Amino acid sequence: RRYIDYLNERETYDLSDIVHDELTYNNKPMSRANYQNYIGDNVARIPDIYFDIQHLLVSGDDVSSRIQFQCTPVKEFRGHSPNGQTISFVERVFYRFEE
């Protein structure tokens, strides 16, 4: 939940206490700096984005969650042009926390 709180509070400029220097995002290696830039770009495209945890399951170091989004893009986002309309979508995400 702390990670999601960081995202919702727009504290994406330094995730070093939560995210490793190197990570895997959608099965692709990525640096933390690139990940922070990716999240920051999404926030710029949809400034009212809010990560609303619908379901959260934890088993050891593995976390699974269903996150609901309702937001209004101000720049193109996932094929949606900015038109003042709110979009809604759900993500199912999996995290693994390692030391």
PDB file of C-alpha atoms in Angstrom:
ATOM      1  CA  ARG A   1       0.000   0.000   0.000  1.00  0.00           C
ATOM      2  CA  ARG A   2       2.882   2.375   0.675  1.00  0.00           C
ATOM      3  CA  TYR A   3       4.004   2.092  -2.952  1.00  0.00           C
ATOM      4  CA  ILE A   4       0.506   2.937  -4.204  1.00  0.00           C
ATOM      5  CA  ASP A   5       0.353   5.813  -1.721  1.00  0.00           C
ATOM      6  CA  TYR A   6       3.556   7.200  -3.254  1.00  0.00           C
ATOM      7  CA  LEU A   7       1.986   7.039  -6.713  1.00  0.00           C
ATOM      8  CA  ASN A   8      -1.245   8.676  -5.580  1.00  0.00           C
ATOM      9  CA  GLU A   9       0.695  11.437  -3.811  1.00  0.00           C
ATOM     10  CA  ARG A  10       2.753  11.962  -7.005  1.00  0.00           C
ATOM     11  CA  GLU A  11       5.995  11.167  -5.207  1.00  0.00           C
ATOM     12  CA  THR A  12       7.402   9.395  -8.249  1.00  0.00           C
ATOM     13  CA  TYR A  13      10.668  11.338  -8.382  1.00  0.00           C
ATOM     14  CA  ASP A  14      12.378   9.036  -5.839  1.00  0.00           C
ATOM     15  CA  LEU A  15      11.142   5.502  -5.315  1.00  0.00           C
ATOM     16  CA  SER A  16      14.515   4.234  -4.084  1.00  0.00           C
ATOM     17  CA  ASP A  17      13.193   3.011  -0.745  1.00  0.00           C
ATOM     18  CA  ILE A  18      10.604   0.813  -2.533  1.00  0.00           C
ATOM     19  CA  VAL A  19      11.904   0.031  -6.034  1.00  0.00           C
ATOM     20  CA  HIS A  20      15.246  -1.634  -6.806  1.00  0.00           C
ATOM     21  CA  ASP A  21      17.763   0.010  -9.138  1.00  0.00           C
ATOM     22  CA  GLU A  22      16.863  -2.614 -11.736  1.00  0.00           C
ATOM     23  CA  LEU A  23      13.391  -4.108 -12.130  1.00  0.00           C
ATOM     24  CA  THR A  24      11.213  -6.037 -14.527  1.00  0.00           C
ATOM     25  CA  TYR A  25       8.158  -4.274 -15.911  1.00  0.00           C
ATOM     26  CA  ASN A  26       5.859  -6.231 -18.239  1.00  0.00           C
ATOM     27  CA  ASN A  27       8.603  -8.860 -18.625  1.00  0.00           C
ATOM     28  CA  LYS A  28      11.162  -6.251 -19.733  1.00  0.00           C
ATOM     29  CA  PRO A  29      14.190  -5.116 -17.735  1.00  0.00           C
ATOM     30  CA  MET A  30      14.050  -1.470 -16.741  1.00  0.00           C
ATOM     31  CA  SER A  31      16.028   0.836 -14.507  1.00  0.00           C
ATOM     32  CA  ARG A  32      14.325   2.567 -11.594  1.00  0.00           C
ATOM     33  CA  ALA A  33      15.046   5.938 -13.239  1.00  0.00           C
ATOM     34  CA  ASN A  34      13.305   4.832 -16.445  1.00  0.00           C
ATOM     35  CA  TYR A  35      10.379   3.462 -14.426  1.00  0.00           C
ATOM     36  CA  GLN A  36      10.046   6.741 -12.508  1.00  0.00           C
ATOM     37  CA  ASN A  37      10.075   8.619 -15.839  1.00  0.00           C
ATOM     38  CA  TYR A  38       7.415   6.260 -17.220  1.00  0.00           C
ATOM     39  CA  ILE A  39       5.152   6.836 -14.211  1.00  0.00           C
ATOM     40  CA  GLY A  40       5.827  10.588 -14.361  1.00  0.00           C
ATOM     41  CA  ASP A  41       4.856  10.632 -18.047  1.00  0.00           C
ATOM     42  CA  ASN A  42       1.577   8.866 -17.248  1.00  0.00           C
ATOM     43  CA  VAL A  43       0.833  11.426 -14.530  1.00  0.00           C
ATOM     44  CA  ALA A  44       1.513  14.237 -17.036  1.00  0.00           C
ATOM     45  CA  ARG A  45      -0.912  12.613 -19.489  1.00  0.00           C
ATOM     46  CA  ILE A  46      -3.598  12.002 -16.851  1.00  0.00           C
ATOM     47  CA  PRO A  47      -2.968  14.320 -13.894  1.00  0.00           C
ATOM     48  CA  ASP A  48      -6.087  13.194 -12.028  1.00  0.00           C
ATOM     49  CA  ILE A  49      -5.128   9.509 -12.103  1.00  0.00           C
ATOM     50  CA  TYR A  50      -5.811   7.739  -8.842  1.00  0.00           C
ATOM     51  CA  PHE A  51      -4.740   4.173  -8.090  1.00  0.00           C
ATOM     52  CA  ASP A  52      -7.806   2.706  -6.348  1.00  0.00           C
ATOM     53  CA  ILE A  53      -6.960  -0.721  -4.929  1.00  0.00           C
ATOM     54  CA  GLN A  54     -10.009  -2.958  -5.308  1.00  0.00           C
ATOM     55  CA  HIS A  55      -8.389  -6.232  -4.260  1.00  0.00           C
ATOM     56  CA  LEU A  56      -5.063  -6.889  -2.583  1.00  0.00           C
ATOM     57  CA  LEU A  57      -3.591 -10.320  -1.946  1.00  0.00           C
ATOM     58  CA  VAL A  58      -0.253 -10.926  -0.267  1.00  0.00           C
ATOM     59  CA  SER A  59       1.611 -14.216  -0.065  1.00  0.00           C
ATOM     60  CA  GLY A  60       5.162 -13.998   1.233  1.00  0.00           C
ATOM     61  CA  ASP A  61       7.031 -11.577  -1.035  1.00  0.00           C
ATOM     62  CA  ASP A  62       4.368 -11.686  -3.759  1.00  0.00           C
ATOM     63  CA  VAL A  63       1.587  -9.136  -4.037  1.00  0.00           C
ATOM     64  CA  SER A  64      -1.340  -9.252  -6.432  1.00  0.00           C
ATOM     65  CA  SER A  65      -3.813  -6.448  -6.827  1.00  0.00           C
ATOM     66  CA  ARG A  66      -6.696  -5.255  -8.924  1.00  0.00           C
ATOM     67  CA  ILE A  67      -6.535  -1.502  -9.389  1.00  0.00           C
ATOM     68  CA  GLN A  68      -9.417   0.592 -10.735  1.00  0.00           C
ATOM     69  CA  PHE A  69      -8.763   3.868 -12.561  1.00  0.00           C
ATOM     70  CA  GLN A  70     -11.154   6.664 -13.481  1.00  0.00           C
ATOM     71  CA  CYS A  71      -9.336   9.588 -14.986  1.00  0.00           C
ATOM     72  CA  THR A  72      -9.424  12.284 -17.638  1.00  0.00           C
ATOM     73  CA  PRO A  73      -6.485  12.334 -20.054  1.00  0.00           C
ATOM     74  CA  VAL A  74      -5.099  15.723 -21.038  1.00  0.00           C
ATOM     75  CA  LYS A  75      -2.714  14.114 -23.563  1.00  0.00           C
ATOM     76  CA  GLU A  76      -3.139  10.939 -25.593  1.00  0.00           C
ATOM     77  CA  PHE A  77      -3.115   7.890 -23.340  1.00  0.00           C
ATOM     78  CA  ARG A  78      -3.435   4.286 -24.524  1.00  0.00           C
ATOM     79  CA  GLY A  79      -5.252   5.323 -27.677  1.00  0.00           C
ATOM     80  CA  HIS A  80      -7.553   7.785 -25.912  1.00  0.00           C
ATOM     81  CA  SER A  81      -7.343  11.346 -27.194  1.00  0.00           C
ATOM     82  CA  PRO A  82      -7.980  14.137 -24.708  1.00  0.00           C
ATOM     83  CA  ASN A  83     -11.576  15.233 -25.130  1.00  0.00           C
ATOM     84  CA  GLY A  84     -12.659  16.042 -21.588  1.00  0.00           C
ATOM     85  CA  GLN A  85     -14.271  12.636 -21.159  1.00  0.00           C
ATOM     86  CA  THR A  86     -13.433  10.456 -18.180  1.00  0.00           C
ATOM     87  CA  ILE A  87     -12.125   6.993 -18.973  1.00  0.00           C
ATOM     88  CA  SER A  88     -12.257   3.972 -16.703  1.00  0.00           C
ATOM     89  CA  PHE A  89     -10.096   0.865 -16.754  1.00  0.00           C
ATOM     90  CA  VAL A  90      -8.798  -1.866 -14.503  1.00  0.00           C
ATOM     91  CA  GLU A  91      -5.297  -3.285 -14.161  1.00  0.00           C
ATOM     92  CA  ARG A  92      -4.313  -6.508 -12.527  1.00  0.00           C
ATOM     93  CA  VAL A  93      -0.766  -6.195 -11.316  1.00  0.00           C
ATOM     94  CA  PHE A  94       1.718  -8.469  -9.633  1.00  0.00           C
ATOM     95  CA  TYR A  95       4.667  -7.328  -7.568  1.00  0.00           C
ATOM     96  CA  ARG A  96       7.511  -9.238  -5.979  1.00  0.00           C
ATOM     97  CA  PHE A  97       9.437  -7.622  -3.195  1.00  0.00           C
ATOM     98  CA  GLU A  98      13.024  -8.763  -2.739  1.00  0.00           C
ATOM     99  CA  GLU A  99      15.877  -7.564  -0.576  1.00  0.00           C
TER     100      GLU A  99
END
